Short mmCIF file of C-alpha atoms (C1' of nucleotides) in Angstrom, two decimals:
data_model
loop_
_atom_site.label_atom_id
_atom_site.label_comp_id
_atom_site.label_asym_id
_atom_site.label_seq_id
_atom_site.Cartn_x
_atom_site.Cartn_y
_atom_site.Cartn_z
CA UNK A 28 7.33 -11.84 -20.64
CA UNK A 29 4.28 -9.67 -20.28
CA UNK A 30 1.25 -11.68 -19.31
CA UNK A 31 -1.33 -8.94 -19.37
CA UNK A 32 -2.27 -6.40 -21.94
CA UNK A 33 -1.82 -2.72 -21.48
CA UNK A 34 1.86 -2.52 -20.86
CA UNK A 35 3.80 0.31 -19.40
CA UNK A 36 7.15 0.48 -17.67
CA UNK A 37 5.48 1.94 -14.59
CA UNK A 38 2.79 -0.71 -14.42
CA UNK A 39 5.38 -3.43 -14.73
CA UNK A 40 7.59 -2.07 -11.98
CA UNK A 41 4.65 -1.42 -9.68
CA UNK A 42 3.56 -5.02 -10.05
CA UNK A 43 7.10 -6.22 -9.48
CA UNK A 44 7.41 -4.05 -6.40
CA UNK A 45 4.36 -5.66 -4.85
CA UNK A 46 5.41 -9.17 -5.82
CA UNK A 47 8.97 -8.67 -4.61
CA UNK A 48 8.06 -7.17 -1.26
CA UNK A 49 6.92 -9.75 1.20
CA UNK A 50 5.67 -6.92 3.35
CA UNK A 51 2.21 -6.06 1.99
CA UNK A 52 3.23 -2.58 0.93
CA UNK A 53 0.95 0.44 0.98
CA UNK A 54 0.59 2.57 -2.13
CA UNK A 55 3.02 4.99 -0.62
CA UNK A 56 5.51 2.23 0.18
CA UNK A 57 5.48 1.27 -3.48
CA UNK A 58 5.82 4.88 -4.52
CA UNK A 59 8.76 5.51 -2.20
CA UNK A 60 10.50 2.31 -3.23
CA UNK A 61 10.28 3.10 -6.93
CA UNK A 62 10.79 6.84 -6.88
CA UNK A 63 14.60 6.71 -6.75
CA UNK A 64 14.79 4.67 -9.96
CA UNK A 65 11.99 6.58 -11.66
CA UNK A 66 12.01 10.16 -10.41
CA UNK A 67 9.08 11.14 -12.60
CA UNK A 68 6.78 8.54 -11.11
CA UNK A 69 3.68 10.03 -9.58
CA UNK A 70 1.64 8.75 -6.69
CA UNK A 71 -1.55 8.92 -8.74
CA UNK A 72 -0.06 6.46 -11.19
CA UNK A 73 0.78 4.09 -8.37
CA UNK A 74 -2.79 4.20 -7.09
CA UNK A 75 -4.24 3.79 -10.56
CA UNK A 76 -2.10 0.80 -11.31
CA UNK A 77 -2.54 -0.90 -7.98
CA UNK A 78 -6.28 -0.66 -8.45
CA UNK A 79 -6.00 -1.85 -12.00
CA UNK A 80 -3.79 -4.78 -11.06
CA UNK A 81 -6.29 -5.69 -8.39
CA UNK A 82 -9.19 -5.46 -10.82
CA UNK A 83 -7.55 -7.96 -13.16
CA UNK A 84 -6.73 -10.21 -10.24
CA UNK A 85 -2.95 -9.98 -10.27
CA UNK A 86 -2.77 -8.65 -6.74
CA UNK A 87 -5.12 -8.31 -3.80
CA UNK A 88 -6.06 -5.28 -1.77
CA UNK A 89 -6.13 -5.51 2.00
CA UNK A 90 -8.40 -2.90 3.55
CA UNK A 91 -7.57 -2.04 7.11
CA UNK A 92 -9.49 0.12 9.53
CA UNK A 93 -7.64 3.32 10.39
CA UNK A 94 -4.64 2.40 8.30
CA UNK A 95 -3.91 2.85 4.63
CA UNK A 96 -4.78 -0.03 2.34
CA UNK A 97 -2.11 -2.58 1.67
CA UNK A 98 -1.50 -4.78 -1.33
CA UNK A 99 -0.58 -8.41 -1.52
CA UNK A 100 0.97 -10.34 -4.35
CA UNK A 101 0.19 -13.72 -2.81
CA UNK A 102 -2.99 -14.94 -4.42
CA UNK A 103 -3.38 -18.18 -2.51
CA UNK A 104 -6.00 -18.39 0.21
CA UNK A 105 -4.56 -17.10 3.44
CA UNK A 106 -5.35 -14.69 6.22
CA UNK A 107 -3.65 -11.66 7.65
CA UNK A 108 -2.79 -10.36 11.05
CA UNK A 109 -2.35 -6.65 11.51
CA UNK A 110 -0.45 -4.91 14.26
CA UNK A 111 -2.81 -2.54 16.00
CA UNK A 112 0.17 -0.40 16.85
CA UNK A 113 2.03 0.21 13.62
CA UNK A 114 -0.27 -1.28 11.01
CA UNK A 115 2.23 -3.90 9.89
CA UNK A 116 0.61 -6.92 8.25
CA UNK A 117 1.85 -10.50 8.20
CA UNK A 118 0.46 -13.67 6.70
CA UNK A 119 -1.06 -16.25 8.96
CA UNK A 120 -2.75 -19.46 8.07
CA UNK A 121 -5.99 -19.94 9.87
CA UNK A 122 -7.45 -23.28 10.77
CA UNK A 123 -11.19 -23.52 10.82
CA UNK A 124 -11.89 -26.65 12.80
CA UNK A 125 -15.45 -26.79 11.53
CA UNK A 126 -14.97 -25.32 8.09
CA UNK A 127 -14.88 -21.77 6.82
CA UNK A 128 -17.08 -19.16 8.48
CA UNK A 129 -20.63 -19.56 7.32
CA UNK A 130 -23.91 -17.87 7.96
CA UNK A 131 -27.52 -18.10 7.07
CA UNK A 132 -27.87 -15.07 4.80
CA UNK A 133 -30.63 -12.65 5.73
CA UNK A 134 -33.81 -12.92 3.67
CA UNK A 135 -33.27 -11.56 0.18
CA UNK A 136 -29.53 -11.11 0.53
CA UNK A 137 -27.06 -12.71 -1.83
CA UNK A 138 -23.90 -13.65 0.03
CA UNK A 139 -20.65 -12.84 -1.70
CA UNK A 140 -17.98 -13.71 0.80
CA UNK A 141 -16.39 -12.62 3.98
CA UNK A 142 -13.29 -10.89 5.21
CA UNK A 143 -11.44 -12.07 8.24
CA UNK A 144 -8.63 -10.15 9.83
CA UNK A 145 -6.74 -10.98 12.96
CA UNK A 146 -5.14 -8.25 14.93
CA UNK A 147 -2.61 -8.01 17.68
CA UNK A 148 0.66 -6.40 18.64
CA UNK A 149 3.82 -7.15 16.74
CA UNK A 150 7.02 -7.85 18.62
CA UNK A 151 8.36 -4.33 18.47
CA UNK A 152 5.07 -2.61 19.33
CA UNK A 153 4.56 -5.03 22.21
CA UNK A 154 8.00 -4.05 23.50
CA UNK A 155 7.09 -0.40 23.37
CA UNK A 156 3.94 -0.98 25.41
CA UNK A 157 6.06 -2.77 28.00
CA UNK A 158 8.32 0.24 28.28
CA UNK A 159 5.45 2.66 28.59
CA UNK A 160 3.71 0.69 31.35
CA UNK A 161 6.50 -0.76 33.50
CA UNK B 13 -30.54 7.83 35.01
CA UNK B 14 -27.11 8.76 33.81
CA UNK B 15 -24.75 5.85 34.04
CA UNK B 16 -21.54 7.47 32.84
CA UNK B 17 -19.77 10.55 33.96
CA UNK B 18 -19.31 13.57 31.76
CA UNK B 19 -22.86 14.33 30.89
CA UNK B 20 -24.14 16.59 28.19
CA UNK B 21 -27.46 16.80 26.44
CA UNK B 22 -25.74 16.14 23.15
CA UNK B 23 -23.88 13.11 24.39
CA UNK B 24 -27.05 11.68 25.81
CA UNK B 25 -29.06 12.11 22.63
CA UNK B 26 -26.25 10.80 20.46
CA UNK B 27 -26.10 7.64 22.55
CA UNK B 28 -29.87 7.30 22.44
CA UNK B 29 -29.86 7.77 18.67
CA UNK B 30 -27.46 4.87 18.24
CA UNK B 31 -29.31 2.66 20.69
CA UNK B 32 -32.69 3.46 19.20
CA UNK B 33 -31.70 2.91 15.58
CA UNK B 34 -31.50 -0.73 14.71
CA UNK B 35 -29.73 0.29 11.54
CA UNK B 36 -26.07 0.73 12.49
CA UNK B 37 -26.06 4.43 11.75
CA UNK B 38 -23.10 6.35 10.40
CA UNK B 39 -21.95 9.52 12.15
CA UNK B 40 -23.81 11.49 9.54
CA UNK B 41 -26.98 9.43 10.01
CA UNK B 42 -26.90 10.33 13.69
CA UNK B 43 -26.22 13.96 12.89
CA UNK B 44 -29.07 14.19 10.40
CA UNK B 45 -31.47 12.44 12.73
CA UNK B 46 -30.74 14.79 15.62
CA UNK B 47 -30.27 18.05 13.77
CA UNK B 48 -34.00 18.89 13.54
CA UNK B 49 -34.42 18.73 17.33
CA UNK B 50 -31.10 20.40 18.05
CA UNK B 51 -30.31 22.82 15.25
CA UNK B 52 -27.04 23.90 16.84
CA UNK B 53 -25.64 20.39 16.89
CA UNK B 54 -22.40 20.09 14.97
CA UNK B 55 -21.00 17.12 13.16
CA UNK B 56 -17.73 17.40 15.02
CA UNK B 57 -19.57 16.87 18.28
CA UNK B 58 -21.23 13.78 16.89
CA UNK B 59 -17.87 12.32 15.89
CA UNK B 60 -16.28 13.23 19.19
CA UNK B 61 -19.06 11.64 21.19
CA UNK B 62 -19.35 8.52 19.09
CA UNK B 63 -15.64 7.95 19.58
CA UNK B 64 -15.92 8.69 23.25
CA UNK B 65 -18.87 6.37 23.71
CA UNK B 66 -16.93 3.67 21.92
CA UNK B 67 -13.88 4.24 24.10
CA UNK B 68 -15.90 3.67 27.25
CA UNK B 69 -17.53 0.62 25.73
CA UNK B 70 -21.10 1.85 25.44
CA UNK B 71 -21.23 1.34 21.68
CA UNK B 72 -19.13 -0.39 19.08
CA UNK B 73 -17.61 0.96 15.91
CA UNK B 74 -17.91 -1.03 12.70
CA UNK B 75 -15.17 -0.16 10.25
CA UNK B 76 -16.02 -0.89 6.66
CA UNK B 77 -13.79 -0.73 3.62
CA UNK B 78 -14.82 2.03 1.23
CA UNK B 79 -17.79 3.05 3.34
CA UNK B 80 -18.09 5.37 6.31
CA UNK B 81 -17.82 3.79 9.73
CA UNK B 82 -20.99 2.66 11.38
CA UNK B 83 -21.89 2.40 15.04
CA UNK B 84 -23.70 -0.34 16.87
CA UNK B 85 -25.47 -0.21 20.20
CA UNK B 86 -25.72 -3.99 20.49
CA UNK B 87 -22.84 -5.09 22.63
CA UNK B 88 -23.49 -8.81 22.54
CA UNK B 89 -21.26 -10.98 20.38
CA UNK B 90 -22.56 -11.04 16.86
CA UNK B 91 -21.40 -10.52 13.33
CA UNK B 92 -22.34 -8.20 10.51
CA UNK B 93 -23.10 -8.47 6.86
CA UNK B 94 -22.57 -5.44 4.67
CA UNK B 95 -24.17 -4.76 1.32
CA UNK B 96 -21.39 -4.22 -1.18
CA UNK B 97 -23.77 -2.01 -3.12
CA UNK B 98 -25.15 0.51 -0.68
CA UNK B 99 -23.13 -0.13 2.46
CA UNK B 100 -26.13 -1.14 4.54
CA UNK B 101 -25.25 -3.35 7.49
CA UNK B 102 -27.37 -6.01 9.15
CA UNK B 103 -26.74 -8.33 12.05
CA UNK B 104 -26.15 -11.98 11.38
CA UNK B 105 -25.33 -14.67 13.82
CA UNK B 106 -22.52 -16.82 12.66
CA UNK B 107 -22.15 -20.38 13.72
CA UNK B 108 -18.67 -21.73 13.98
CA UNK B 109 -19.15 -25.48 14.06
CA UNK B 110 -15.65 -26.05 15.32
CA UNK B 111 -15.24 -22.93 17.39
CA UNK B 112 -14.24 -19.36 16.67
CA UNK B 113 -11.53 -18.66 14.12
CA UNK B 114 -8.15 -19.39 15.57
CA UNK B 115 -4.58 -19.04 14.46
CA UNK B 116 -1.11 -19.75 15.62
CA UNK B 117 0.15 -16.21 16.26
CA UNK B 118 3.41 -15.33 14.54
CA UNK B 119 6.52 -15.43 16.71
CA UNK B 120 6.59 -12.50 19.11
CA UNK B 121 3.09 -11.30 18.31
CA UNK B 122 0.44 -10.89 20.96
CA UNK B 123 -2.96 -11.73 19.53
CA UNK B 124 -5.78 -9.37 20.44
CA UNK B 125 -8.74 -10.58 18.47
CA UNK B 126 -10.18 -10.72 15.02
CA UNK B 127 -12.76 -9.02 12.92
CA UNK B 128 -15.06 -10.94 10.68
CA UNK B 129 -17.34 -9.29 8.18
CA UNK B 130 -19.61 -10.96 5.71
CA UNK B 131 -20.57 -9.15 2.60
CA UNK B 132 -23.13 -9.56 -0.11
CA UNK B 133 -25.94 -7.78 -1.90
CA UNK B 134 -29.04 -6.67 -0.06
CA UNK B 135 -32.43 -7.29 -1.60
CA UNK B 136 -32.77 -3.91 -3.21
CA UNK B 137 -29.22 -3.74 -4.56
CA UNK B 138 -29.57 -7.27 -5.91
CA UNK B 139 -32.70 -6.15 -7.76
CA UNK B 140 -30.83 -3.26 -9.29
CA UNK B 141 -28.07 -5.53 -10.56
CA UNK B 142 -30.74 -7.70 -12.17
CA UNK B 143 -32.11 -4.70 -14.02
CA UNK B 144 -28.73 -3.60 -15.23
CA UNK B 145 -27.72 -7.02 -16.54
CA UNK B 146 -30.90 -8.60 -17.89
"C1'" DC C 27 -15.14 28.99 39.77
"C1'" DT C 28 -13.39 25.50 36.63
"C1'" DA C 29 -13.12 21.39 34.09
"C1'" DG C 30 -14.77 19.69 30.42
"C1'" DG C 31 -17.97 19.92 26.28
"C1'" DT C 32 -19.76 22.49 22.39
"C1'" DG C 33 -19.83 24.90 17.79
"C1'" DC C 34 -17.47 26.25 14.04
"C1'" DA C 35 -14.30 26.01 10.57
"C1'" DA C 36 -10.09 24.57 8.90
"C1'" DA C 37 -6.91 21.06 8.34
"C1'" DG C 38 -5.62 16.17 7.71
"C1'" DC C 39 -5.24 11.87 5.43
"C1'" DG C 40 -5.62 8.52 2.04
"C1'" DT C 41 -7.40 8.23 -2.29
"C1'" DT C 42 -9.51 9.57 -6.73
"C1'" DT C 43 -10.05 12.34 -10.84
"C1'" DG C 44 -9.75 15.90 -14.80
"C1'" DC C 45 -6.79 17.47 -17.93
"C1'" DT C 46 -3.00 17.63 -20.97
"C1'" DC C 47 0.97 15.66 -22.77
"C1'" DG C 48 3.89 11.68 -24.19
"C1'" DG C 49 5.15 7.08 -25.88
"C1'" DG C 50 3.99 2.44 -27.59
"C1'" DG C 51 2.17 -0.27 -31.29
"C1'" DC D 22 -1.31 8.10 -36.35
"C1'" DC D 23 -4.14 6.89 -32.48
"C1'" DC D 24 -5.08 5.66 -27.99
"C1'" DC D 25 -3.89 4.26 -23.60
"C1'" DG D 26 -1.40 5.67 -19.87
"C1'" DA D 27 1.59 9.00 -17.25
"C1'" DG D 28 2.24 13.24 -14.66
"C1'" DC D 29 0.49 16.84 -12.07
"C1'" DA D 30 -2.45 19.09 -9.13
"C1'" DA D 31 -6.85 19.86 -7.54
"C1'" DA D 32 -10.76 17.79 -5.49
"C1'" DC D 33 -12.97 14.43 -2.69
"C1'" DG D 34 -15.11 12.03 1.43
"C1'" DC D 35 -14.66 11.04 5.93
"C1'" DT D 36 -12.78 12.28 10.11
"C1'" DT D 37 -10.07 14.94 13.37
"C1'" DT D 38 -8.55 19.12 15.60
"C1'" DG D 39 -7.60 24.08 17.35
"C1'" DC D 40 -9.75 27.63 19.38
"C1'" DA D 41 -13.03 30.50 21.76
"C1'" DC D 42 -17.29 30.29 24.10
"C1'" DC D 43 -20.58 28.03 27.14
"C1'" DT D 44 -22.47 25.05 30.79
"C1'" DA D 45 -22.93 21.67 34.32
"C1'" DG D 46 -21.49 20.67 38.92
#
DNA sequence: CTAGGTGCAAAGCGTTTGCTCGGGG
DNA sequence: CCCCGAGCAAACGCTTTGCACCTAG
């Protein structure tokens, strides 16, 4: 069942790849995972479709400083934590004891939202730091 | 008075340019602002020094999705709001009624911090949207 | 004298885009 | 048939880097 218009085999499998992976794949992750089954697939197509799928709200893009963007098929409100070592991203659910972050917008500005990203070291990158600094 | 070791005229003026500008300049902003007084200055040097100054904690880097990084000479705890139109960044002070954002870190992860960025439309970009969609 | 910084230019990376061809409806 | 979308490769914007020269200490 195709829910959106503008069908193509590639678009379908790119969406499925993001939904299936619980790992917030990068464009290249998606490309690499699909390439074996579809040897003609091109990276440009992956980028185009990921952006398209984001624009129609079927997936979300996670922009990360100094790491390639990642994509997320989970549309419910949640936050992410990124490993500052390897760039891996996991879901976390944040508690805001006093409500969501809020500011007094500067004069003349129209607030649109905020982005909140936690960062830290994942288990395996933490281990590596231990080894390097014994 | 030179507070840090490893002095150079360029490094000094790059630091001063960031401190003097209240506008969270990009590397290129700094380059353009200094070029007239120092025609031999190269963009690579600006990048190198901005990164160096950040690494020793004299300035902070603000990473922004889809816009060049910006640099901030204000070291006190504060937040930023970025215009989704033109990329301009202003300081805002966020109030967290119940304390700063907090999460239960995933098993094995070592939390390091978080980044919080508000976004919206600045006065002049908001005006332009009004004109385009009357 | 020498350690480190500069200037320059080229390369790097992730991402986007122009063009032509192909396949779905 | 027609049009959207794929494939390919080149271009893009920002940033980093290799190398030879220069400069502060």
